[in-house]
Short mmCIF file of C-alpha atoms and ligand atoms in Angstrom, two decimals:
data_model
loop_
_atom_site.label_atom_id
_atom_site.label_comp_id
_atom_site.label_asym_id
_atom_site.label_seq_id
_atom_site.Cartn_x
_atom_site.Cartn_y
_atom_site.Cartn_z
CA UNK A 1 0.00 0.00 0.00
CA UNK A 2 1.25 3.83 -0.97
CA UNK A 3 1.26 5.85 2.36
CA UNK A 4 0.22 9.32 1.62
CA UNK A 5 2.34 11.68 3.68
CA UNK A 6 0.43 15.11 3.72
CA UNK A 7 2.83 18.36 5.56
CA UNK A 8 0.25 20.81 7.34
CA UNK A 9 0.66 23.68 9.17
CA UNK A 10 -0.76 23.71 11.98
CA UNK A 11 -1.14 27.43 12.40
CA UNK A 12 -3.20 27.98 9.80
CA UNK A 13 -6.44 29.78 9.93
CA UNK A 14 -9.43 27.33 8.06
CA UNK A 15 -8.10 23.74 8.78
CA UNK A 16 -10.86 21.96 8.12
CA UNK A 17 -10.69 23.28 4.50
CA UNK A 18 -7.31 22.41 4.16
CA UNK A 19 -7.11 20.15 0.90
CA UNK A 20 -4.87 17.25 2.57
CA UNK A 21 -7.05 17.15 5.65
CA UNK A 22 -9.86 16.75 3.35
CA UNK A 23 -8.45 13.88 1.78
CA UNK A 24 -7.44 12.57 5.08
CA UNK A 25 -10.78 12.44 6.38
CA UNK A 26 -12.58 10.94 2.89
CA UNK A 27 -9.85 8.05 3.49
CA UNK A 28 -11.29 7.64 7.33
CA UNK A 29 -15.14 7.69 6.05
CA UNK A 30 -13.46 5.13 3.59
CA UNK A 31 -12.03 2.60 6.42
CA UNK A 32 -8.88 3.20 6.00
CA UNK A 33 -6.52 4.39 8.97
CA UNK A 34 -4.95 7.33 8.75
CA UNK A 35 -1.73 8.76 11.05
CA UNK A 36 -2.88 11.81 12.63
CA UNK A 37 -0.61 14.52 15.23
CA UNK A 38 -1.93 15.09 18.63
CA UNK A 39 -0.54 16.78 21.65
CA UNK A 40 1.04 14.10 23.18
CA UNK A 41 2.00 11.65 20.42
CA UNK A 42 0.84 10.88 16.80
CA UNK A 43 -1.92 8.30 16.69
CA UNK A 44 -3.26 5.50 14.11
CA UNK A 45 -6.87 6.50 13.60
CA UNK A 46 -9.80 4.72 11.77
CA UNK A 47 -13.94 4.97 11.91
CA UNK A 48 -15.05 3.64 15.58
CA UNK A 49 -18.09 2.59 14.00
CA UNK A 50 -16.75 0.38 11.93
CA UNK A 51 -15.05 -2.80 12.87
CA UNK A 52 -13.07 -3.04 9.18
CA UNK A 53 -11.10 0.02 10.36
CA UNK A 54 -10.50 -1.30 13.52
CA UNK A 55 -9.09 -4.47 12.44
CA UNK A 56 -7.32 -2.35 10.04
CA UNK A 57 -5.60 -0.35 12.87
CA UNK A 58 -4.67 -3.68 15.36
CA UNK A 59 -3.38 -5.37 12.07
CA UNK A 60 -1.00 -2.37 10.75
CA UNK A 61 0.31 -1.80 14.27
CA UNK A 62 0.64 -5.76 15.14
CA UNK A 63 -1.64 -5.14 18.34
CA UNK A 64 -2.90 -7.50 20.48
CA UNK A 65 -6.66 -7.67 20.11
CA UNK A 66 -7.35 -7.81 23.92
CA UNK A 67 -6.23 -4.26 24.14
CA UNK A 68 -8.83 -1.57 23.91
CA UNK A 69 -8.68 1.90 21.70
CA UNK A 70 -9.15 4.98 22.80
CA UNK A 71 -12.13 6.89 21.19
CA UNK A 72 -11.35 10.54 20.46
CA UNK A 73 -13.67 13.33 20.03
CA UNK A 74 -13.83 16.82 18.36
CA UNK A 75 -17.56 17.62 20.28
CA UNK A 76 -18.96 16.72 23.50
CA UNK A 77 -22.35 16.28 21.81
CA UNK A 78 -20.67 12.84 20.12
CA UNK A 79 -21.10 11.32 23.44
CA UNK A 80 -24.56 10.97 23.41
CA UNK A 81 -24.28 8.46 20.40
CA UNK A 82 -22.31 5.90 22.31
CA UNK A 83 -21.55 6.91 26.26
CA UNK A 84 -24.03 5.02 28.69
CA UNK A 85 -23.91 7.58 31.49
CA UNK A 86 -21.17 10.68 32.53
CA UNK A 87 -20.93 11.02 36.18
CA UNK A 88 -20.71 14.62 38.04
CA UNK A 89 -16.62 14.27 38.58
CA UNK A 90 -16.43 12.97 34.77
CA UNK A 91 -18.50 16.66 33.92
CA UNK A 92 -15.74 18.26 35.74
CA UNK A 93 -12.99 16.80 34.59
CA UNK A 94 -14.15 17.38 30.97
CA UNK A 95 -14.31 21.30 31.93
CA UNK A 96 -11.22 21.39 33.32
CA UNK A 97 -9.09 19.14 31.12
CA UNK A 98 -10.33 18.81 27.70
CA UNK A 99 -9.38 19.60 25.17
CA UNK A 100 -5.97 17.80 26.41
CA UNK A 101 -4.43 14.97 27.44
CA UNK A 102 -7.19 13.20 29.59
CA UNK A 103 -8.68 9.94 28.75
CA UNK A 104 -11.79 9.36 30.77
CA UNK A 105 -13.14 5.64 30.69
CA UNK A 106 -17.02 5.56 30.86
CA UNK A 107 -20.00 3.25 30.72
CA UNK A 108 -20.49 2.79 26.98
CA UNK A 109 -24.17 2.17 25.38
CA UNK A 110 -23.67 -1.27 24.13
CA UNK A 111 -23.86 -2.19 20.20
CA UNK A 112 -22.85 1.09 18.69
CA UNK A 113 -19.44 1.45 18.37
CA UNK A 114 -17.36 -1.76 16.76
CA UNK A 115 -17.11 -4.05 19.38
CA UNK A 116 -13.45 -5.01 18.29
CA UNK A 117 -12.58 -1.50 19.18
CA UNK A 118 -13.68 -1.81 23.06
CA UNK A 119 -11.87 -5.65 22.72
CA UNK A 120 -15.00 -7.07 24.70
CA UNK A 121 -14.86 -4.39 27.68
CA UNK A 122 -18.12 -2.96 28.70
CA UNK A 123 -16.42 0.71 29.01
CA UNK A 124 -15.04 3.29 26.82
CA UNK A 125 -11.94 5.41 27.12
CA UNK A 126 -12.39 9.28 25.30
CA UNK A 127 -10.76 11.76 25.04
CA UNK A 128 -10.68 15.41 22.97
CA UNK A 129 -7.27 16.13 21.77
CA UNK A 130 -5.71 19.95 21.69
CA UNK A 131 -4.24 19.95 18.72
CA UNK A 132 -5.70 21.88 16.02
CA UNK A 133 -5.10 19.45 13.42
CA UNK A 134 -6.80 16.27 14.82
CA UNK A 135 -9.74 18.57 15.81
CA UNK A 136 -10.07 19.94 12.30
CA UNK A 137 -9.92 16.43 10.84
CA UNK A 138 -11.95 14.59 13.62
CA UNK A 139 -14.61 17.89 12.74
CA UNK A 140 -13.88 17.16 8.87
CA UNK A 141 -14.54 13.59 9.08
CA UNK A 142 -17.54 14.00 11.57
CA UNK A 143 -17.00 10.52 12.98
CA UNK A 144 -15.95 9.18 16.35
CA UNK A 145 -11.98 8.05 15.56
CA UNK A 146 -10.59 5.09 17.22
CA UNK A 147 -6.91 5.58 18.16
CA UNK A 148 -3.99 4.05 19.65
CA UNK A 149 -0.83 5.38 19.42
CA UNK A 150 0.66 5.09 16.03
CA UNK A 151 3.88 2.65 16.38
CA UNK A 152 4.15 -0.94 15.85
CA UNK A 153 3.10 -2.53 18.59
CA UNK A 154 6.09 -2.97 21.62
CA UNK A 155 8.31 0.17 19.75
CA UNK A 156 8.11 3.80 21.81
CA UNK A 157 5.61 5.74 20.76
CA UNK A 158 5.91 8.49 17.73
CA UNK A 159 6.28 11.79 17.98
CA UNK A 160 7.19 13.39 14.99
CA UNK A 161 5.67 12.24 11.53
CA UNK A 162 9.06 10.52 10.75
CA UNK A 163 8.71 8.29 13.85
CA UNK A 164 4.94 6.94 11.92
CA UNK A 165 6.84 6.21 8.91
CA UNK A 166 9.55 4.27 10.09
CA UNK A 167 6.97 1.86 11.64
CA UNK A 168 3.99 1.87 9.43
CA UNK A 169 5.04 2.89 6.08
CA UNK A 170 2.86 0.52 3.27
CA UNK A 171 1.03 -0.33 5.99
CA UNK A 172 -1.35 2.25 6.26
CA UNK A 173 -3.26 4.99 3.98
CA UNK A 174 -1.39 8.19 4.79
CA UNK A 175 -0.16 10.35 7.98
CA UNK A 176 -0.86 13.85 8.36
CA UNK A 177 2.26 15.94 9.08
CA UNK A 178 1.82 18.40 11.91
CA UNK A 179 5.31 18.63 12.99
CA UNK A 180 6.78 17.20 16.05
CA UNK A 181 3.75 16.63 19.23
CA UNK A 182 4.31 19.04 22.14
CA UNK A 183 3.68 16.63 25.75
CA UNK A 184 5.87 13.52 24.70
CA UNK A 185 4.04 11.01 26.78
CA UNK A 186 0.27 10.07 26.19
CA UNK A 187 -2.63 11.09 27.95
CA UNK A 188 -3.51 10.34 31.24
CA UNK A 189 -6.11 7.63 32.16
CA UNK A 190 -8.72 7.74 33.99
CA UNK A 191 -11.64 5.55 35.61
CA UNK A 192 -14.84 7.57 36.02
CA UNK A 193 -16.65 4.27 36.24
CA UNK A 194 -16.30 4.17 40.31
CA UNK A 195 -17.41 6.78 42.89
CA UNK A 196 -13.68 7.69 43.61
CA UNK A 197 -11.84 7.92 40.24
CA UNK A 198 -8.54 5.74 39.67
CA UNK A 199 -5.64 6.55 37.63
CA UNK A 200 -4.98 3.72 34.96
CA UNK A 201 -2.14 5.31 33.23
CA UNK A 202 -0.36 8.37 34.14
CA UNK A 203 0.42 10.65 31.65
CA UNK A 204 -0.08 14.39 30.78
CA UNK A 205 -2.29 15.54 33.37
CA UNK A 206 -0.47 15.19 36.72
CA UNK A 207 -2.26 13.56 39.68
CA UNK A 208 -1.53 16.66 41.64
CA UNK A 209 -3.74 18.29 38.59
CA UNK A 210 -6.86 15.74 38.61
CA UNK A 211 -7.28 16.38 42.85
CA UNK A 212 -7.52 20.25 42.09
CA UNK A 213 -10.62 19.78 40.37
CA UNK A 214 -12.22 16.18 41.76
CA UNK A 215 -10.64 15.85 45.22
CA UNK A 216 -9.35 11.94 45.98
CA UNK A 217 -8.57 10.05 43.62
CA UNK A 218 -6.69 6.31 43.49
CA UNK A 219 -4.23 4.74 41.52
CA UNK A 220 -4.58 1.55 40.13
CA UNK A 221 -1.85 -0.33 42.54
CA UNK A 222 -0.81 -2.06 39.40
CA UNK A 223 1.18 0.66 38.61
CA UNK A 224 3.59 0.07 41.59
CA UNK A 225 3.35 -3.69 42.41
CA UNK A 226 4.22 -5.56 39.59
CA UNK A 227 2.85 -8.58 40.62
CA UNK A 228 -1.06 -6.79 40.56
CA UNK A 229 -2.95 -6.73 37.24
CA UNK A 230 -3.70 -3.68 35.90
CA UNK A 231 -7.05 -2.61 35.04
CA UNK A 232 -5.78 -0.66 31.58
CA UNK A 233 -5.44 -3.74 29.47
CA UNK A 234 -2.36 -1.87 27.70
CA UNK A 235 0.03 -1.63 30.76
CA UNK A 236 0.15 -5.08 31.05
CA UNK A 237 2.60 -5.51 28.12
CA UNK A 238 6.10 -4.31 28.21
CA UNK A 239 6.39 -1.41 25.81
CA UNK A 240 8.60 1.26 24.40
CA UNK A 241 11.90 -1.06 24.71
CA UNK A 242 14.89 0.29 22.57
CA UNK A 243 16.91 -2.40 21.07
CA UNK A 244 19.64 -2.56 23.30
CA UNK A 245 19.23 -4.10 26.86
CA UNK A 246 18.37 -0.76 29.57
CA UNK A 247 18.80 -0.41 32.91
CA UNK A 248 17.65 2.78 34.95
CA UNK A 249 20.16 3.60 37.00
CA UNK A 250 19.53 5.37 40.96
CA UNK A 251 22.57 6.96 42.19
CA UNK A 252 25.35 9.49 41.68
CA UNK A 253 26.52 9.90 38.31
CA UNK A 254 30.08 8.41 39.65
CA UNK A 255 28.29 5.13 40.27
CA UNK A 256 27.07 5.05 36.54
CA UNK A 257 29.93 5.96 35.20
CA UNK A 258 31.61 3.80 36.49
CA UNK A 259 28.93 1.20 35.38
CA UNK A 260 29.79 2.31 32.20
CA UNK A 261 33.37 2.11 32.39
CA UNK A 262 32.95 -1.80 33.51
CA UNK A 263 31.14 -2.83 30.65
CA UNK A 264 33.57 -0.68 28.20
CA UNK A 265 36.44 -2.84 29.53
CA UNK A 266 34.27 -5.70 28.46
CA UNK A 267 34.65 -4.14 25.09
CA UNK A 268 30.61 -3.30 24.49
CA UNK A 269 29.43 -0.02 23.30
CA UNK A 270 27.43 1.80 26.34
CA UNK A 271 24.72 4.25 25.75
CA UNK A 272 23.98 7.04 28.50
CA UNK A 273 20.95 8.47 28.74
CA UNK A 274 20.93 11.92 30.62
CA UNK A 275 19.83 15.25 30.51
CA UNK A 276 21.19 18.76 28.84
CA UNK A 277 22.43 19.55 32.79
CA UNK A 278 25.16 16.25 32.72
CA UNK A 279 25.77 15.46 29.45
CA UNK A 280 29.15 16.97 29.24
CA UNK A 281 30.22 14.95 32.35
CA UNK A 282 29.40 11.28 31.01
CA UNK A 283 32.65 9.36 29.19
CA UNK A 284 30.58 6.80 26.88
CA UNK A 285 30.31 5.73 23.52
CA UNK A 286 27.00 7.50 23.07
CA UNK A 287 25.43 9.92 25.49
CA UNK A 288 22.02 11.21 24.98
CA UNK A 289 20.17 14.44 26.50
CA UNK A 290 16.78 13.87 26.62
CA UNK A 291 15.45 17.46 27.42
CA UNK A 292 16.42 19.14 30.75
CA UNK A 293 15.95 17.78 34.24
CA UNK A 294 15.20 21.31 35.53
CA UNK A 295 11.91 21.12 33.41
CA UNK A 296 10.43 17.80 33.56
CA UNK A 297 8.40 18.62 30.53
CA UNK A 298 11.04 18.79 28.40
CA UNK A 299 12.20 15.55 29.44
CA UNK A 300 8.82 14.08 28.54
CA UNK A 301 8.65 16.13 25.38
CA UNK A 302 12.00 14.26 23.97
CA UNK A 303 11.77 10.77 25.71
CA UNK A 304 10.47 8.14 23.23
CA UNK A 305 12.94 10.12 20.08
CA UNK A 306 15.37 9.86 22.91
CA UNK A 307 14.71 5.75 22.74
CA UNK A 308 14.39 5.23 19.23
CA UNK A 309 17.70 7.47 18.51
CA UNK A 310 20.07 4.99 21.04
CA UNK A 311 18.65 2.01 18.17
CA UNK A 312 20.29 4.28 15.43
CA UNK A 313 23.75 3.78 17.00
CA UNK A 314 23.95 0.44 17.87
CA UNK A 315 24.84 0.26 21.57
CA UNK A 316 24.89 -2.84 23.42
CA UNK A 317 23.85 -1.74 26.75
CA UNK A 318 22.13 1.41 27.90
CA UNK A 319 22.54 2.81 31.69
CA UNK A 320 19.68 5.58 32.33
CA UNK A 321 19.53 8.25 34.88
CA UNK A 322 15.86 8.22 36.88
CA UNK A 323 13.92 10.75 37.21
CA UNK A 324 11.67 11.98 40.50
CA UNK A 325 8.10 10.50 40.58
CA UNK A 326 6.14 13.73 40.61
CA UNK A 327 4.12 15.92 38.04
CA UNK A 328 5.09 14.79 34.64
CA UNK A 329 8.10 12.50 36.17
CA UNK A 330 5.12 9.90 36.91
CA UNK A 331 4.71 9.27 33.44
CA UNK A 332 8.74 9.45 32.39
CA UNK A 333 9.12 6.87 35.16
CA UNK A 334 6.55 4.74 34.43
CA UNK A 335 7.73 4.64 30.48
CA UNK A 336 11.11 4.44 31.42
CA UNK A 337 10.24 1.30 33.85
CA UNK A 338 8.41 -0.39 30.71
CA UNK A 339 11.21 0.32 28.49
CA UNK A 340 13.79 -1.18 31.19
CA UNK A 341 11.50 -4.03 31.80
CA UNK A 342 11.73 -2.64 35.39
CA UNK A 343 15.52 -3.47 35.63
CA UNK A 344 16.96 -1.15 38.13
CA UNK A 345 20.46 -0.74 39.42
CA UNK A 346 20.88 0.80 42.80
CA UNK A 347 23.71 2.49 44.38
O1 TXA B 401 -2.28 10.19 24.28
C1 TXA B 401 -2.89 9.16 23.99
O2 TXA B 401 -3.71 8.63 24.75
C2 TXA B 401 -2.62 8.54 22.62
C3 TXA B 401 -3.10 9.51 21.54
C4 TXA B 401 -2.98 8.95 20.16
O3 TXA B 401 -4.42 9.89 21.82
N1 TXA B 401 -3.25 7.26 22.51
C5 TXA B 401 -2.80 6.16 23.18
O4 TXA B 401 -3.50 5.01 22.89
O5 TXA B 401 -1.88 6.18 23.95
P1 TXA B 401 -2.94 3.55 23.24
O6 TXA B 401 -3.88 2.63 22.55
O7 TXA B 401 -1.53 3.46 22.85
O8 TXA B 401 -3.16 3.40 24.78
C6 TXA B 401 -4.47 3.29 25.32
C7 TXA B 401 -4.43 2.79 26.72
C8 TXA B 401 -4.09 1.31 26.77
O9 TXA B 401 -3.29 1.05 27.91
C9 TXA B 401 -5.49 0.67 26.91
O10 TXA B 401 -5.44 -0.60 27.51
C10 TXA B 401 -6.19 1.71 27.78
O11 TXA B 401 -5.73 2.95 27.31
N2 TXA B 401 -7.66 1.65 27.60
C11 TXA B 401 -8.39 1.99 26.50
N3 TXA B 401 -9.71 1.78 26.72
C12 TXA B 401 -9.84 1.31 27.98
C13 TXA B 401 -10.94 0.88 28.80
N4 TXA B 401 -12.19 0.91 28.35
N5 TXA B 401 -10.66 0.44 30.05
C14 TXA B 401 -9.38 0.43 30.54
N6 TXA B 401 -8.31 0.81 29.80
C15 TXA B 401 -8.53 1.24 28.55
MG1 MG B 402 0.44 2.91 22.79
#
């Protein structure tokens, strides 16, 4: 299959008119999945109605069909057509979070939406994106649009348009260029389905965030015993793993380096992962900054390009700093964790 790769711009005034995103959302009326750039990472999207598309986006991305898609949104009205019932605290996190990076999983009216898109769940995750290109298309298309994120399945997810290619090109219809995605991690999930809502996945709205405007709210344990399954089908599998073998490393930078300079005497190529703020002080093969640690958003913002660049140069091992569990750093951990396979080396 030819993958269409349309550039826009996302400042542009008239979006929805835009030629390419017209063509882009004839394609998704058509079935077909199309890439599309949100705020926190590009995602594969196809007709939630329709369980051709969905197959078509589980197939491209190699997806195990007992995870569930998130359904995103350009109108709040759209959740009349499939949502069951939206409790008070899911009202109010709608006003205070959406558009954005908020998935809220809700009772869904049964038989509407293709059932392989909810993989046999009884609940729906939405969510309204801020980013004025999936609006315009998802208000183009005027469907519902099923949509994980848009790597193969297991790889760290894309954002830039590049990423998309590298992964799915021939695979899928086309991918709509809107430059590189601004979070870096995905969305933030969230249960609305129980009187005191429970984080699934943490992501670009911060806990500290969610109990400004609802009061408590849980985390699935899941997320911190490994031995508990978690309620988000998705973070049961190990995700976002860069070739080489990675362990997150907690201690001084002397104790990595000198982690690194033991394996170097081995004679294998170490990677460092690390931050603007150390990168100068690291002697490795191949030291990374992802963003800086003084602004844990632009750590998030460069994390998964971070991963995919160590596969371009063929390190055997990669030692990680870690990062503190708070705000944003909630997410970074918990992706970093996946992508280590929870291998940690302490001090
Ligand atoms: O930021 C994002 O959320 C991106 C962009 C493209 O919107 N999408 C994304 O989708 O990350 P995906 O499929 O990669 O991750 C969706 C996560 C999975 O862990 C899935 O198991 C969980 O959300 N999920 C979806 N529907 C659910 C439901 N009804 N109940 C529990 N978990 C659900
Ligand atoms: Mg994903």
């Amino acid at each position: 299959m030819n993958t269409k790769v349309w550039k826009v711009d996302k400042y542009v005034d008239n979006l929805e008119s835009n030629p390419q995103l017209v063509d882009a959302a004839q394609l998704l009326r058509d079935n077909e999945v199309v890439a599309l750039p949100t705020e926190t990472v590009y995602g594969l999207g196809g007709n939630a109605f329709n369980d051709e598309a969905v197959e078509k986006i589980y197939a491209a991305k190699g997806r195990p069909g007992d995870n569930p898609l998130i359904i995103h949104i350009a109108d709040r009205e759209q959740l009349n057509d499939f949502v069951a019932e939206i409790p008070e605290k899911a009202e109010q996190l709608m006003n205070g979070f959406w558009p954005g990076p908020l998935t809220i999983i809700l009772k869904m009216k049964q038989g509407v939406l293709s059932e392989k898109a909810s993989a046999g769940l009884t609940t729906v995750g939405v969510r309204m994106p801020d980013h004025p290109v999936a609006l315009a298309l998802l208000k183009q298309c005027g469907l519902p649009i099923a949509a994980p994120s848009a790597n193969s399945s297991g790889k760290p997810s894309p954002t830039t348009a590049q990423h998309v290619i590298d992964d799915l090109q021939g695979k899928i219809a086309g991918v709509l260029d809107g430059g590189p995605t601004g979070v870096g991690v995905e969305s933030t999930v969230i249960d609305c389905t129980e009187a005191i809502p429970v984080i699934l996945r943490p992501g670009g709205v911060t806990l500290e965030q969610l109990q400004e405007v609802i009061g408590e709210v849980k985390v699935d344990p899941a997320l911190t015993d490994e031995a508990a399954k978690p309620k988000a089908p998705g973070m049961k599998y190990r995700h976002y793993a860069p070739n080489a073998p990675l362990y997150l490393v907690a201690g001084t930078k002397e104790f990595l380096q000198g982690l690194v300079d033991e394996k170097q005497q081995e004679s294998l190529r170490v990677g460092v992962l690390t931050t603007e703020e150390h990168q100068t002080e690291y002697r490795a093969d191949y030291v990374l900054a992802c963003g800086k640690r003084s602004e844990l958003e632009s750590v998030a913002a460069a994390l998964y390009d971070t991963l995919r660049q160590f596969n371009q140069s063929n390190v055997d091992v990669i030692f990680s700093e870690m990062f503190p569990s708070e705000g944003v750093g909630h997410a970074i951990m918990n992706r970093l964790l996946k992508a280590a396979g929870n291998k940690i080396i302490s001090e």
